[in-house]
CSV table of C-alpha atoms in Angstrom, one decimal:
chain,number,residue,atom,x,y,z
A,300,MET,CA,102.0,-5.9,160.1
A,301,ILE,CA,102.3,-3.0,157.8
A,302,SER,CA,98.3,-1.2,158.4
A,303,ARG,CA,96.2,-0.4,155.2
A,304,GLU,CA,96.7,3.6,156.0
A,305,SER,CA,100.8,3.3,156.1
A,306,PHE,CA,100.8,1.8,153.1
A,307,ALA,CA,98.6,4.5,151.6
A,308,ARG,CA,100.8,6.8,153.1
A,309,TRP,CA,104.3,5.3,151.8
A,310,PHE,CA,102.1,5.0,147.8
A,311,ARG,CA,102.0,8.4,147.9
A,312,HIS,CA,105.2,9.2,149.3
A,313,ARG,CA,106.7,7.4,146.7
A,314,TYR,CA,105.0,9.1,144.2
A,315,VAL,CA,105.4,12.6,145.3
A,316,TRP,CA,108.9,12.1,144.7
A,317,ALA,CA,109.0,10.5,141.6
A,318,ALA,CA,106.9,13.2,140.4
A,319,ALA,CA,109.2,16.0,141.7
A,320,ILE,CA,112.8,14.0,140.5
A,321,LEU,CA,111.3,13.8,137.5
A,322,LEU,CA,110.3,17.7,137.1
A,323,VAL,CA,114.2,18.0,137.1
A,324,VAL,CA,115.6,16.1,135.4
A,325,SER,CA,113.4,17.6,132.7
A,326,THR,CA,113.5,20.6,133.8
A,327,GLY,CA,117.3,20.3,133.5
A,328,ALA,CA,117.0,18.5,129.9
A,329,VAL,CA,115.2,22.0,128.8
A,330,VAL,CA,118.2,24.1,130.1
A,331,LEU,CA,120.8,21.8,128.7
A,332,VAL,CA,119.4,21.4,124.5
A,333,ASN,CA,118.3,24.8,124.5
A,334,SER,CA,122.1,26.6,126.1
A,335,ALA,CA,123.3,23.7,124.0
A,336,THR,CA,122.0,24.5,120.4
A,337,SER,CA,122.1,28.2,121.2
A,338,LYS,CA,125.9,28.8,121.9
A,339,SER,CA,126.8,25.7,119.5
A,340,GLU,CA,124.2,26.3,116.3
A,341,PRO,CA,126.5,27.6,113.7
A,342,PRO,CA,125.3,30.4,110.9
A,343,ASP,CA,123.6,28.8,108.0
A,344,LEU,CA,126.0,30.2,105.8
A,345,HIS,CA,124.2,28.8,102.5
A,346,GLY,CA,120.9,30.5,103.5
A,347,GLN,CA,123.3,33.7,104.1
A,348,ILE,CA,125.1,33.4,100.3
A,349,THR,CA,121.6,33.3,99.2
A,350,ASN,CA,120.0,35.6,100.6
A,351,TRP,CA,122.7,37.9,99.9
A,352,MET,CA,123.4,36.7,96.0
A,353,ARG,CA,119.2,37.4,96.1
A,354,THR,CA,119.6,40.9,97.0
A,355,THR,CA,122.6,42.0,95.0
A,356,LEU,CA,121.1,40.7,91.6
A,357,GLU,CA,117.4,42.3,92.9
A,358,GLU,CA,119.6,45.6,93.7
A,359,ALA,CA,122.3,45.4,90.7
A,360,ASP,CA,121.2,46.7,87.1
A,361,PRO,CA,120.0,43.7,84.8
A,362,GLU,CA,123.8,46.1,82.2
A,363,GLN,CA,125.7,44.5,85.3
A,364,HIS,CA,124.4,41.1,85.4
A,365,ASN,CA,125.6,40.8,81.8
A,366,HIS,CA,122.6,39.7,79.7
A,367,ALA,CA,123.1,42.7,76.4
A,368,GLY,CA,119.8,44.9,75.7
A,369,HIS,CA,117.9,45.4,79.2
A,370,ASP,CA,117.2,48.9,79.2
A,371,ILE,CA,113.9,49.0,80.2
A,372,GLN,CA,111.4,51.8,81.4
A,373,GLN,CA,107.7,52.2,83.3
A,374,VAL,CA,105.9,55.3,82.9
A,375,ALA,CA,104.4,55.6,86.8
A,376,ASN,CA,103.1,58.3,88.6
A,377,GLY,CA,103.7,60.4,85.9
A,378,GLU,CA,107.7,59.7,85.7
A,379,GLU,CA,110.2,57.4,83.8
A,380,THR,CA,111.6,54.9,86.7
A,381,LYS,CA,113.3,51.2,86.2
A,382,PRO,CA,110.7,49.1,86.6
A,383,ALA,CA,112.0,46.2,90.3
A,384,VAL,CA,114.1,43.2,88.9
A,385,ILE,CA,112.8,39.8,91.1
A,386,CYS,CA,115.4,37.0,91.1
A,387,GLY,CA,115.1,33.2,91.9
A,388,VAL,CA,118.3,32.0,92.9
A,389,HIS,CA,120.7,28.9,93.7
A,390,VAL,CA,124.1,28.5,95.2
A,391,TYR,CA,125.7,25.8,94.1
A,392,GLY,CA,128.9,26.4,95.7
A,393,TYR,CA,131.2,29.1,97.2
A,394,GLU,CA,135.0,30.0,97.2
A,395,PRO,CA,137.3,29.6,100.0
A,396,ALA,CA,134.7,26.4,100.2
A,397,GLU,CA,136.0,25.5,104.1
A,398,VAL,CA,135.0,29.4,105.5
A,399,THR,CA,132.3,29.8,108.0
A,400,VAL,CA,131.4,33.5,108.1
A,401,LEU,CA,129.8,35.1,105.1
A,402,ALA,CA,132.1,38.4,105.1
A,403,ASP,CA,135.1,35.7,104.6
A,404,VAL,CA,133.6,34.5,101.2
A,405,ARG,CA,135.3,36.3,97.6
A,406,THR,CA,133.6,33.9,95.0
A,407,VAL,CA,130.0,32.9,94.6
A,408,TYR,CA,128.8,30.0,92.4
A,409,GLY,CA,125.4,29.9,91.3
A,410,PHE,CA,122.1,29.9,89.4
A,411,HIS,CA,120.0,33.0,88.4
A,412,LEU,CA,116.4,33.5,87.2
A,413,CYS,CA,115.1,37.3,87.4
A,414,GLY,CA,112.2,38.6,85.5
A,415,VAL,CA,112.0,42.2,85.3
A,416,ALA,CA,108.6,43.6,86.5
A,417,GLU,CA,107.0,46.1,84.2
A,418,GLN,CA,103.6,47.1,85.6
A,419,GLY,CA,100.8,44.5,85.1
A,420,ARG,CA,103.2,42.7,83.4
A,421,PRO,CA,102.4,38.7,84.0
A,422,TRP,CA,105.7,36.7,84.2
A,423,ASP,CA,104.8,35.3,81.1
A,424,TRP,CA,106.0,37.9,79.4
A,425,ALA,CA,107.6,38.9,81.4
A,426,VAL,CA,111.7,40.3,80.4
A,427,LYS,CA,114.2,37.2,81.8
A,428,LEU,CA,117.6,37.3,82.7
A,429,ALA,CA,118.6,33.6,83.4
A,430,GLY,CA,121.8,31.8,83.7
A,431,PRO,CA,124.8,30.2,85.4
A,432,VAL,CA,126.2,33.1,87.1
A,433,ILE,CA,129.9,33.7,88.8
A,434,ILE,CA,129.8,37.0,91.6
A,435,ASP,CA,132.9,38.1,93.0
A,436,MET,CA,132.6,39.5,97.0
A,437,SER,CA,135.7,40.9,96.3
A,438,THR,CA,134.9,43.9,94.4
A,439,GLU,CA,132.2,46.6,95.4
A,440,PRO,CA,130.2,46.7,93.9
A,441,ALA,CA,130.4,42.7,93.2
A,442,ASP,CA,131.4,42.0,90.2
A,443,ILE,CA,129.1,39.3,88.0
A,444,GLN,CA,129.7,36.8,85.6
A,445,VAL,CA,126.6,35.3,83.3
A,446,VAL,CA,127.9,32.1,81.7
A,447,GLU,CA,126.8,32.8,77.8
A,448,ALA,CA,128.4,31.0,74.9
A,449,THR,CA,129.9,33.7,72.2
A,450,GLU,CA,130.9,33.1,68.1
A,451,ASP,CA,134.0,30.5,69.0
A,452,THR,CA,133.2,28.7,72.2
A,453,ARG,CA,129.2,26.6,72.8
A,454,PHE,CA,127.5,27.2,76.2
A,455,ILE,CA,128.9,24.1,77.7
A,456,ASP,CA,132.6,25.1,76.9
A,457,ARG,CA,132.3,28.0,78.2
A,458,LEU,CA,130.4,27.5,81.4
A,459,ARG,CA,133.3,24.5,82.0
A,460,GLN,CA,135.9,27.6,81.3
A,461,MET,CA,134.4,29.6,83.7
A,462,PHE,CA,133.2,27.4,86.6
A,463,PRO,CA,135.2,24.8,88.8
A,464,ALA,CA,134.5,21.4,88.4
A,465,LYS,CA,132.5,20.2,90.9
A,466,TYR,CA,129.9,23.3,90.2
A,467,ALA,CA,130.4,22.7,86.7
A,468,GLU,CA,128.4,19.8,87.1
A,469,LEU,CA,125.8,20.7,89.2
A,470,ALA,CA,125.4,24.0,86.8
A,471,GLU,CA,124.7,21.6,83.9
A,472,LYS,CA,121.9,19.9,86.1
A,473,GLU,CA,120.3,21.8,88.3
A,474,ALA,CA,118.1,25.2,88.7
A,475,LEU,CA,115.9,26.6,91.1
A,476,GLU,CA,114.2,24.6,93.9
A,477,PRO,CA,110.0,24.1,93.6
A,478,SER,CA,110.1,26.3,96.5
A,479,GLU,CA,112.1,28.8,94.8
A,480,MET,CA,110.9,28.8,92.3
A,481,ALA,CA,107.6,29.5,93.8
A,482,ASP,CA,108.8,32.5,95.8
A,483,LEU,CA,110.4,34.3,92.9
A,484,ARG,CA,106.7,33.6,91.3
A,485,ARG,CA,104.8,35.2,94.4
A,486,ARG,CA,107.6,38.3,94.2
A,487,TYR,CA,107.2,38.8,90.8
A,488,ASP,CA,103.3,38.8,91.0
A,489,SER,CA,103.2,41.8,93.3
A,490,ALA,CA,106.2,43.6,92.7
A,491,ALA,CA,104.3,44.2,89.2
A,492,GLY,CA,101.3,44.6,90.5
A,493,LEU,CA,98.9,41.4,89.1
């Protein structure tokens, strides 16, 4: 017959062993999950392209955006300087589409909305550069082409001439995401000293 003490000892050991096994299995699972995600997680190529596109447009002279008539100067500390250009972007796609590394991307298709951040000038009154854009990454500096209508060609026709069909469809419907627009406004206000 089993006494109460031997039964209690057996029970105690059973819980101790169950806890030890559970601890080992949990630790092993955590190690496997961490090693699997760190090795197999691909780089966020879309995010890298978005950051590269934003930086390229912000560092480019507004004239490189192929928007005419935006030669703006401001006086800061007694010196004439060019105000910062602050951009929000939306990437529609890139070519070649099968690449997995930023260095292999040759052409980016997207939308840009940039504001020229003159000191003290609110967003609503800022000079803006906007529209579908193609950036050729294979040149130095990157070649920026903005879709604009001409005397003979309507905007929509020009868009369809310049963009591959799958990206032209997106460009007809999509501009900036609300989060990108909010970030653009926050960064613009900071650059304009507001």
